[in-house]
Amino acid sequence: MSKHTPSPRSAATGLVGPDLASLAGLLADGTRAAMCLALLDGRAWTATELARHTGVAPSTATGHLHQLVSGGLLAEERQGRHRYVRLAGSDTAEMIESLASHAPLRDTPVRSLTDAHRRRALAHARTCYDHLAGTVAVAITEAMTERSLLTWDYGPALSEAGRVWLRDLGVEDHRPRGSRRAHVRTCLDWTERRPHLAGAVGAALCQHALDDGWVIRRGSSRVVTLTPHGRTLLHDQLGITEETLTSPDTDAF
């Protein structure tokens, strides 16, 4: 995951321990935390875009980004004269999403009807880096569990029936060769406070949902909306109710 500066050696033991305080310090600043949350959409952003998103001056954003890159939470990409940043990897994204799920919810003023619609749409269905999150993702995870496609005997795992189900849908359920990523894991959803599917299987299912037209992205945000095809498929395959699958703000964007 992130490559943080190790803590000094203990004079008594000679051991090097993880510098958790250094990691916490990176996210203790509200602007840096907001940047990391924005980057959960999986895209690469410029410093100017992140400055605009967080409401700070470009020079201030650049300083924060330098700290996040140096601390290993973000990776830098260059294309010609342009500099982009993205989350360092899927494990970093899952860590940030998990921290967000444990953080207290803070009331923020709703500035417009469009803003209210967007918040409800974000809670209903969104991407969390490379997997689905929100009400729909939690419903998928619970339905897979009820149908014994997921087992929880030793943590979340695909059953043989789950492997067959994914294969029949056309979803590859194995990790990319050489990847150390968990095959199946869950994230505690920060809006639902219940787990949704993550790991290599969660990423593969999300990509298939986008490629096969179950969901469509809404603008440049993390919001996705289920299509009629996606609602029908998830209802027929997993028995998820139409009420759960229908966004309250389908026309908000």
PDB file of C-alpha atoms in Angstrom:
ATOM      1  CA  MET A   1       0.000   0.000   0.000  1.00  0.00           C
ATOM      2  CA  SER A   2       1.361   3.416   0.919  1.00  0.00           C
ATOM      3  CA  LYS A   3       5.049   3.816   1.594  1.00  0.00           C
ATOM      4  CA  HIS A   4       5.231   5.933   4.720  1.00  0.00           C
ATOM      5  CA  THR A   5       8.390   7.006   6.495  1.00  0.00           C
ATOM      6  CA  PRO A   6       9.160   4.370   9.138  1.00  0.00           C
ATOM      7  CA  SER A   7       9.309   5.399  12.747  1.00  0.00           C
ATOM      8  CA  PRO A   8      12.706   5.663  14.437  1.00  0.00           C
ATOM      9  CA  ARG A   9      14.257   2.520  15.834  1.00  0.00           C
ATOM     10  CA  SER A  10      13.506   1.816  19.436  1.00  0.00           C
ATOM     11  CA  ALA A  11      16.690   2.121  21.483  1.00  0.00           C
ATOM     12  CA  ALA A  12      15.518  -0.713  23.686  1.00  0.00           C
ATOM     13  CA  THR A  13      14.554  -3.257  21.014  1.00  0.00           C
ATOM     14  CA  GLY A  14      16.169  -2.095  17.770  1.00  0.00           C
ATOM     15  CA  LEU A  15      12.822  -2.673  16.002  1.00  0.00           C
ATOM     16  CA  VAL A  16      11.189  -0.402  13.462  1.00  0.00           C
ATOM     17  CA  GLY A  17       7.439   0.021  13.912  1.00  0.00           C
ATOM     18  CA  PRO A  18       4.783   1.512  11.641  1.00  0.00           C
ATOM     19  CA  ASP A  19       4.489   5.290  11.958  1.00  0.00           C
ATOM     20  CA  LEU A  20       0.717   5.381  12.262  1.00  0.00           C
ATOM     21  CA  ALA A  21       0.820   8.965  13.525  1.00  0.00           C
ATOM     22  CA  SER A  22       2.421  10.086  10.265  1.00  0.00           C
ATOM     23  CA  LEU A  23      -0.367   8.489   8.230  1.00  0.00           C
ATOM     24  CA  ALA A  24      -3.030   9.949  10.493  1.00  0.00           C
ATOM     25  CA  GLY A  25      -1.412  13.365  10.157  1.00  0.00           C
ATOM     26  CA  LEU A  26      -1.805  13.273   6.379  1.00  0.00           C
ATOM     27  CA  LEU A  27      -5.568  12.858   6.713  1.00  0.00           C
ATOM     28  CA  ALA A  28      -5.974  15.104   9.773  1.00  0.00           C
ATOM     29  CA  ASP A  29      -6.173  18.173   7.537  1.00  0.00           C
ATOM     30  CA  GLY A  30      -9.668  18.735   6.118  1.00  0.00           C
ATOM     31  CA  THR A  31      -8.452  19.819   2.678  1.00  0.00           C
ATOM     32  CA  ARG A  32      -6.188  16.783   2.229  1.00  0.00           C
ATOM     33  CA  ALA A  33      -8.959  14.481   3.438  1.00  0.00           C
ATOM     34  CA  ALA A  34     -11.414  16.056   0.967  1.00  0.00           C
ATOM     35  CA  MET A  35      -8.911  15.544  -1.861  1.00  0.00           C
ATOM     36  CA  CYS A  36      -8.562  11.850  -1.024  1.00  0.00           C
ATOM     37  CA  LEU A  37     -12.331  11.400  -0.867  1.00  0.00           C
ATOM     38  CA  ALA A  38     -12.726  13.089  -4.264  1.00  0.00           C
ATOM     39  CA  LEU A  39     -10.104  10.778  -5.761  1.00  0.00           C
ATOM     40  CA  LEU A  40     -12.196   7.753  -4.773  1.00  0.00           C
ATOM     41  CA  ASP A  41     -13.823   8.194  -8.191  1.00  0.00           C
ATOM     42  CA  GLY A  42     -10.751   6.404  -9.585  1.00  0.00           C
ATOM     43  CA  ARG A  43      -9.821   9.209 -11.983  1.00  0.00           C
ATOM     44  CA  ALA A  44      -6.621  11.234 -12.190  1.00  0.00           C
ATOM     45  CA  TRP A  45      -7.140  14.901 -11.258  1.00  0.00           C
ATOM     46  CA  THR A  46      -5.030  17.998 -11.797  1.00  0.00           C
ATOM     47  CA  ALA A  47      -4.038  20.263  -8.914  1.00  0.00           C
ATOM     48  CA  THR A  48      -6.273  22.969 -10.391  1.00  0.00           C
ATOM     49  CA  GLU A  49      -9.312  20.663 -10.396  1.00  0.00           C
ATOM     50  CA  LEU A  50      -8.688  19.624  -6.798  1.00  0.00           C
ATOM     51  CA  ALA A  51      -8.140  23.241  -5.760  1.00  0.00           C
ATOM     52  CA  ARG A  52     -11.489  24.165  -7.262  1.00  0.00           C
ATOM     53  CA  HIS A  53     -13.183  21.151  -5.665  1.00  0.00           C
ATOM     54  CA  THR A  54     -11.857  21.919  -2.175  1.00  0.00           C
ATOM     55  CA  GLY A  55     -12.130  25.704  -2.438  1.00  0.00           C
ATOM     56  CA  VAL A  56      -8.466  26.547  -1.864  1.00  0.00           C
ATOM     57  CA  ALA A  57      -5.891  28.468  -3.882  1.00  0.00           C
ATOM     58  CA  PRO A  58      -3.933  26.449  -6.481  1.00  0.00           C
ATOM     59  CA  SER A  59      -0.687  27.077  -4.603  1.00  0.00           C
ATOM     60  CA  THR A  60      -2.260  25.737  -1.397  1.00  0.00           C
ATOM     61  CA  ALA A  61      -3.550  22.652  -3.237  1.00  0.00           C
ATOM     62  CA  THR A  62      -0.090  22.013  -4.678  1.00  0.00           C
ATOM     63  CA  GLY A  63       1.430  22.048  -1.189  1.00  0.00           C
ATOM     64  CA  HIS A  64      -1.135  19.568   0.113  1.00  0.00           C
ATOM     65  CA  LEU A  65      -0.661  17.289  -2.889  1.00  0.00           C
ATOM     66  CA  HIS A  66       3.099  17.273  -2.399  1.00  0.00           C
ATOM     67  CA  GLN A  67       2.574  15.963   1.148  1.00  0.00           C
ATOM     68  CA  LEU A  68       0.097  13.291   0.004  1.00  0.00           C
ATOM     69  CA  VAL A  69       2.422  12.083  -2.770  1.00  0.00           C
ATOM     70  CA  SER A  70       5.456  12.080  -0.448  1.00  0.00           C
ATOM     71  CA  GLY A  71       3.431  10.171   2.140  1.00  0.00           C
ATOM     72  CA  GLY A  72       2.505   7.484  -0.378  1.00  0.00           C
ATOM     73  CA  LEU A  73      -1.263   8.033  -0.452  1.00  0.00           C
ATOM     74  CA  LEU A  74      -1.235   9.517  -3.956  1.00  0.00           C
ATOM     75  CA  ALA A  75       0.697   8.700  -7.108  1.00  0.00           C
ATOM     76  CA  GLU A  76       1.766  11.321  -9.619  1.00  0.00           C
ATOM     77  CA  GLU A  77       1.424  11.034 -13.393  1.00  0.00           C
ATOM     78  CA  ARG A  78       2.760  13.425 -16.015  1.00  0.00           C
ATOM     79  CA  GLN A  79       1.493  13.898 -19.541  1.00  0.00           C
ATOM     80  CA  GLY A  80       3.574  16.505 -21.297  1.00  0.00           C
ATOM     81  CA  ARG A  81       3.458  19.652 -19.183  1.00  0.00           C
ATOM     82  CA  HIS A  82       0.438  18.454 -17.241  1.00  0.00           C
ATOM     83  CA  ARG A  83       0.658  16.853 -13.821  1.00  0.00           C
ATOM     84  CA  TYR A  84      -2.058  14.538 -12.548  1.00  0.00           C
ATOM     85  CA  VAL A  85      -2.534  12.727  -9.254  1.00  0.00           C
ATOM     86  CA  ARG A  86      -4.559   9.662  -8.372  1.00  0.00           C
ATOM     87  CA  LEU A  87      -4.851   7.371  -5.372  1.00  0.00           C
ATOM     88  CA  ALA A  88      -1.805   5.138  -5.015  1.00  0.00           C
ATOM     89  CA  GLY A  89      -3.822   1.957  -5.499  1.00  0.00           C
ATOM     90  CA  SER A  90      -6.880  -0.075  -4.640  1.00  0.00           C
ATOM     91  CA  ASP A  91      -5.669  -0.838  -1.113  1.00  0.00           C
ATOM     92  CA  THR A  92      -5.267   2.886  -0.423  1.00  0.00           C
ATOM     93  CA  ALA A  93      -8.773   3.529  -1.763  1.00  0.00           C
ATOM     94  CA  GLU A  94     -10.253   0.782   0.408  1.00  0.00           C
ATOM     95  CA  MET A  95      -8.440   2.130   3.472  1.00  0.00           C
ATOM     96  CA  ILE A  96      -9.845   5.629   2.906  1.00  0.00           C
ATOM     97  CA  GLU A  97     -13.361   4.291   2.301  1.00  0.00           C
ATOM     98  CA  SER A  98     -13.084   2.223   5.489  1.00  0.00           C
ATOM     99  CA  LEU A  99     -11.920   5.244   7.499  1.00  0.00           C
ATOM    100  CA  ALA A 100     -14.805   7.268   6.063  1.00  0.00           C
ATOM    101  CA  SER A 101     -17.269   4.619   7.213  1.00  0.00           C
ATOM    102  CA  HIS A 102     -15.968   4.926  10.787  1.00  0.00           C
ATOM    103  CA  ALA A 103     -15.860   8.720  10.812  1.00  0.00           C
ATOM    104  CA  PRO A 104     -18.748  10.661  12.370  1.00  0.00           C
ATOM    105  CA  LEU A 105     -21.138  12.116   9.819  1.00  0.00           C
ATOM    106  CA  ARG A 106     -20.976  15.889   9.670  1.00  0.00           C
ATOM    107  CA  ASP A 107     -23.984  17.974   8.733  1.00  0.00           C
ATOM    108  CA  THR A 108     -23.269  20.253   5.784  1.00  0.00           C
ATOM    109  CA  PRO A 109     -25.737  22.817   4.479  1.00  0.00           C
ATOM    110  CA  VAL A 110     -27.735  21.945   1.363  1.00  0.00           C
ATOM    111  CA  ARG A 111     -27.283  24.915  -0.932  1.00  0.00           C
ATOM    112  CA  SER A 112     -29.743  24.020  -3.681  1.00  0.00           C
ATOM    113  CA  LEU A 113     -32.296  21.451  -4.817  1.00  0.00           C
ATOM    114  CA  THR A 114     -29.711  20.104  -7.257  1.00  0.00           C
ATOM    115  CA  ASP A 115     -27.273  19.638  -4.381  1.00  0.00           C
ATOM    116  CA  ALA A 116     -29.898  17.678  -2.416  1.00  0.00           C
ATOM    117  CA  HIS A 117     -30.624  15.480  -5.450  1.00  0.00           C
ATOM    118  CA  ARG A 118     -26.914  14.815  -5.950  1.00  0.00           C
ATOM    119  CA  ARG A 119     -26.416  13.737  -2.344  1.00  0.00           C
ATOM    120  CA  ARG A 120     -29.305  11.283  -2.502  1.00  0.00           C
ATOM    121  CA  ALA A 121     -28.055   9.918  -5.821  1.00  0.00           C
ATOM    122  CA  LEU A 122     -24.544   9.503  -4.351  1.00  0.00           C
ATOM    123  CA  ALA A 123     -25.946   7.528  -1.424  1.00  0.00           C
ATOM    124  CA  HIS A 124     -28.003   5.326  -3.754  1.00  0.00           C
ATOM    125  CA  ALA A 125     -25.298   4.181  -6.191  1.00  0.00           C
ATOM    126  CA  ARG A 126     -21.728   5.308  -6.732  1.00  0.00           C
ATOM    127  CA  THR A 127     -18.274   3.981  -7.415  1.00  0.00           C
ATOM    128  CA  CYS A 128     -15.706   3.549  -4.664  1.00  0.00           C
ATOM    129  CA  TYR A 129     -12.494   3.666  -6.698  1.00  0.00           C
ATOM    130  CA  ASP A 130     -13.112   0.548  -8.823  1.00  0.00           C
ATOM    131  CA  HIS A 131     -16.107  -1.150  -7.166  1.00  0.00           C
ATOM    132  CA  LEU A 132     -19.730  -0.250  -6.518  1.00  0.00           C
ATOM    133  CA  ALA A 133     -20.930   1.377  -3.305  1.00  0.00           C
ATOM    134  CA  GLY A 134     -24.122   2.774  -1.840  1.00  0.00           C
ATOM    135  CA  THR A 135     -27.597   1.303  -1.366  1.00  0.00           C
ATOM    136  CA  VAL A 136     -27.448  -0.778  -4.540  1.00  0.00           C
ATOM    137  CA  ALA A 137     -24.030  -2.284  -3.768  1.00  0.00           C
ATOM    138  CA  VAL A 138     -25.085  -3.229  -0.234  1.00  0.00           C
ATOM    139  CA  ALA A 139     -28.259  -4.838  -1.625  1.00  0.00           C
ATOM    140  CA  ILE A 140     -26.184  -6.865  -4.119  1.00  0.00           C
ATOM    141  CA  THR A 141     -23.881  -8.092  -1.333  1.00  0.00           C
ATOM    142  CA  GLU A 142     -26.784  -9.059   0.922  1.00  0.00           C
ATOM    143  CA  ALA A 143     -28.638 -10.810  -1.909  1.00  0.00           C
ATOM    144  CA  MET A 144     -25.504 -12.785  -2.854  1.00  0.00           C
ATOM    145  CA  THR A 145     -25.209 -13.854   0.779  1.00  0.00           C
ATOM    146  CA  GLU A 146     -28.871 -14.897   1.015  1.00  0.00           C
ATOM    147  CA  ARG A 147     -28.444 -17.042  -2.110  1.00  0.00           C
ATOM    148  CA  SER A 148     -25.221 -18.611  -0.777  1.00  0.00           C
ATOM    149  CA  LEU A 149     -23.192 -17.059  -3.594  1.00  0.00           C
ATOM    150  CA  LEU A 150     -21.071 -15.509  -0.851  1.00  0.00           C
ATOM    151  CA  THR A 151     -20.077 -17.435   2.265  1.00  0.00           C
ATOM    152  CA  TRP A 152     -18.859 -15.979   5.563  1.00  0.00           C
ATOM    153  CA  ASP A 153     -17.422 -19.014   7.369  1.00  0.00           C
ATOM    154  CA  TYR A 154     -13.871 -17.649   7.230  1.00  0.00           C
ATOM    155  CA  GLY A 155     -14.568 -14.106   6.109  1.00  0.00           C
ATOM    156  CA  PRO A 156     -16.267 -13.265   2.800  1.00  0.00           C
ATOM    157  CA  ALA A 157     -15.556 -15.755   0.004  1.00  0.00           C
ATOM    158  CA  LEU A 158     -17.171 -16.870  -3.236  1.00  0.00           C
ATOM    159  CA  SER A 159     -18.903 -20.218  -3.028  1.00  0.00           C
ATOM    160  CA  GLU A 160     -18.776 -22.607  -5.966  1.00  0.00           C
ATOM    161  CA  ALA A 161     -22.309 -21.460  -6.818  1.00  0.00           C
ATOM    162  CA  GLY A 162     -21.027 -17.892  -6.742  1.00  0.00           C
ATOM    163  CA  ARG A 163     -18.225 -18.717  -9.165  1.00  0.00           C
ATOM    164  CA  VAL A 164     -20.699 -20.350 -11.545  1.00  0.00           C
ATOM    165  CA  TRP A 165     -23.082 -17.393 -11.254  1.00  0.00           C
ATOM    166  CA  LEU A 166     -20.361 -14.892 -12.109  1.00  0.00           C
ATOM    167  CA  ARG A 167     -19.061 -17.054 -14.950  1.00  0.00           C
ATOM    168  CA  ASP A 168     -22.562 -17.293 -16.427  1.00  0.00           C
ATOM    169  CA  LEU A 169     -22.813 -13.509 -16.312  1.00  0.00           C
ATOM    170  CA  GLY A 170     -19.467 -13.221 -18.089  1.00  0.00           C
ATOM    171  CA  VAL A 171     -17.549 -11.858 -15.091  1.00  0.00           C
ATOM    172  CA  GLU A 172     -13.943 -12.933 -14.500  1.00  0.00           C
ATOM    173  CA  ASP A 173     -13.593 -13.716 -10.810  1.00  0.00           C
ATOM    174  CA  HIS A 174      -9.838 -14.198 -10.491  1.00  0.00           C
ATOM    175  CA  ARG A 175      -7.145 -11.727  -9.457  1.00  0.00           C
ATOM    176  CA  PRO A 176      -4.813 -10.369 -12.132  1.00  0.00           C
ATOM    177  CA  ARG A 177      -1.614 -12.400 -12.232  1.00  0.00           C
ATOM    178  CA  GLY A 178       0.955 -11.109  -9.756  1.00  0.00           C
ATOM    179  CA  SER A 179      -1.609  -9.055  -7.810  1.00  0.00           C
ATOM    180  CA  ARG A 180      -1.571  -9.217  -4.010  1.00  0.00           C
ATOM    181  CA  ARG A 181      -5.091  -7.860  -3.818  1.00  0.00           C
ATOM    182  CA  ALA A 182      -7.661  -9.804  -1.834  1.00  0.00           C
ATOM    183  CA  HIS A 183      -9.867 -11.993  -4.014  1.00  0.00           C
ATOM    184  CA  VAL A 184     -13.002 -11.121  -2.049  1.00  0.00           C
ATOM    185  CA  ARG A 185     -13.276  -8.552   0.688  1.00  0.00           C
ATOM    186  CA  THR A 186     -15.888  -6.086   1.878  1.00  0.00           C
ATOM    187  CA  CYS A 187     -15.878  -2.391   2.698  1.00  0.00           C
ATOM    188  CA  LEU A 188     -18.121  -0.899   5.350  1.00  0.00           C
ATOM    189  CA  ASP A 189     -20.248   1.466   3.268  1.00  0.00           C
ATOM    190  CA  TRP A 190     -19.993   4.991   4.692  1.00  0.00           C
ATOM    191  CA  THR A 191     -23.599   5.940   3.844  1.00  0.00           C
ATOM    192  CA  GLU A 192     -25.296   2.606   4.584  1.00  0.00           C
ATOM    193  CA  ARG A 193     -22.997   1.505   7.433  1.00  0.00           C
ATOM    194  CA  ARG A 194     -23.276  -2.052   6.093  1.00  0.00           C
ATOM    195  CA  PRO A 195     -20.736  -3.973   3.980  1.00  0.00           C
ATOM    196  CA  HIS A 196     -20.502  -3.865   0.219  1.00  0.00           C
ATOM    197  CA  LEU A 197     -18.418  -6.124  -2.030  1.00  0.00           C
ATOM    198  CA  ALA A 198     -14.840  -5.054  -2.789  1.00  0.00           C
ATOM    199  CA  GLY A 199     -11.565  -6.776  -3.667  1.00  0.00           C
ATOM    200  CA  ALA A 200     -10.805  -8.260  -7.087  1.00  0.00           C
ATOM    201  CA  VAL A 201     -14.305  -9.723  -7.443  1.00  0.00           C
ATOM    202  CA  GLY A 202     -15.975  -6.426  -6.539  1.00  0.00           C
ATOM    203  CA  ALA A 203     -13.836  -4.611  -9.106  1.00  0.00           C
ATOM    204  CA  ALA A 204     -14.609  -7.181 -11.817  1.00  0.00           C
ATOM    205  CA  LEU A 205     -18.340  -6.985 -11.110  1.00  0.00           C
ATOM    206  CA  CYS A 206     -18.288  -3.177 -11.245  1.00  0.00           C
ATOM    207  CA  GLN A 207     -16.396  -3.144 -14.541  1.00  0.00           C
ATOM    208  CA  HIS A 208     -18.824  -5.658 -16.031  1.00  0.00           C
ATOM    209  CA  ALA A 209     -21.778  -3.569 -14.834  1.00  0.00           C
ATOM    210  CA  LEU A 210     -20.345  -0.553 -16.674  1.00  0.00           C
ATOM    211  CA  ASP A 211     -19.353  -2.484 -19.806  1.00  0.00           C
ATOM    212  CA  ASP A 212     -22.653  -4.358 -20.060  1.00  0.00           C
ATOM    213  CA  GLY A 213     -24.757  -1.279 -19.407  1.00  0.00           C
ATOM    214  CA  TRP A 214     -26.182  -2.155 -16.001  1.00  0.00           C
ATOM    215  CA  VAL A 215     -25.139   1.272 -14.789  1.00  0.00           C
ATOM    216  CA  ILE A 216     -24.040   4.524 -16.395  1.00  0.00           C
ATOM    217  CA  ARG A 217     -21.806   7.230 -14.959  1.00  0.00           C
ATOM    218  CA  ARG A 218     -23.294  10.637 -14.245  1.00  0.00           C
ATOM    219  CA  GLY A 219     -20.978  13.432 -15.379  1.00  0.00           C
ATOM    220  CA  SER A 220     -17.591  13.533 -13.683  1.00  0.00           C
ATOM    221  CA  SER A 221     -18.911  12.548 -10.249  1.00  0.00           C
ATOM    222  CA  ARG A 222     -18.807   9.150  -8.550  1.00  0.00           C
ATOM    223  CA  VAL A 223     -22.566   8.773  -9.041  1.00  0.00           C
ATOM    224  CA  VAL A 224     -23.838   5.935 -11.233  1.00  0.00           C
ATOM    225  CA  THR A 225     -27.440   5.257 -12.195  1.00  0.00           C
ATOM    226  CA  LEU A 226     -28.958   1.865 -12.873  1.00  0.00           C
ATOM    227  CA  THR A 227     -30.384   1.474 -16.367  1.00  0.00           C
ATOM    228  CA  PRO A 228     -33.674  -0.373 -17.026  1.00  0.00           C
ATOM    229  CA  HIS A 229     -31.498  -3.288 -18.205  1.00  0.00           C
ATOM    230  CA  GLY A 230     -29.559  -3.245 -14.945  1.00  0.00           C
ATOM    231  CA  ARG A 231     -32.665  -3.053 -12.775  1.00  0.00           C
ATOM    232  CA  THR A 232     -34.291  -5.960 -14.609  1.00  0.00           C
ATOM    233  CA  LEU A 233     -31.154  -8.102 -14.426  1.00  0.00           C
ATOM    234  CA  LEU A 234     -30.549  -7.515 -10.704  1.00  0.00           C
ATOM    235  CA  HIS A 235     -34.205  -8.113  -9.911  1.00  0.00           C
ATOM    236  CA  ASP A 236     -34.318 -11.344 -11.940  1.00  0.00           C
ATOM    237  CA  GLN A 237     -30.901 -12.646 -10.838  1.00  0.00           C
ATOM    238  CA  LEU A 238     -30.858 -11.607  -7.183  1.00  0.00           C
ATOM    239  CA  GLY A 239     -34.437 -10.756  -6.307  1.00  0.00           C
ATOM    240  CA  ILE A 240     -33.619  -7.157  -5.327  1.00  0.00           C
ATOM    241  CA  THR A 241     -36.792  -5.094  -5.157  1.00  0.00           C
ATOM    242  CA  GLU A 242     -37.613  -2.446  -7.716  1.00  0.00           C
ATOM    243  CA  GLU A 243     -37.953   0.084  -4.900  1.00  0.00           C
ATOM    244  CA  THR A 244     -34.351  -0.524  -3.810  1.00  0.00           C
ATOM    245  CA  LEU A 245     -33.019  -0.396  -7.352  1.00  0.00           C
ATOM    246  CA  THR A 246     -34.771   2.813  -8.422  1.00  0.00           C
ATOM    247  CA  SER A 247     -32.860   6.001  -7.718  1.00  0.00           C
ATOM    248  CA  PRO A 248     -34.946   8.731  -6.072  1.00  0.00           C
ATOM    249  CA  ASP A 249     -33.202  11.269  -8.302  1.00  0.00           C
ATOM    250  CA  THR A 250     -32.929   9.663 -11.725  1.00  0.00           C
ATOM    251  CA  ASP A 251     -33.291  13.028 -13.476  1.00  0.00           C
ATOM    252  CA  ALA A 252     -31.056  15.012 -11.139  1.00  0.00           C
ATOM    253  CA  PHE A 253     -28.174  15.362 -13.607  1.00  0.00           C
TER     254      PHE A 253
END
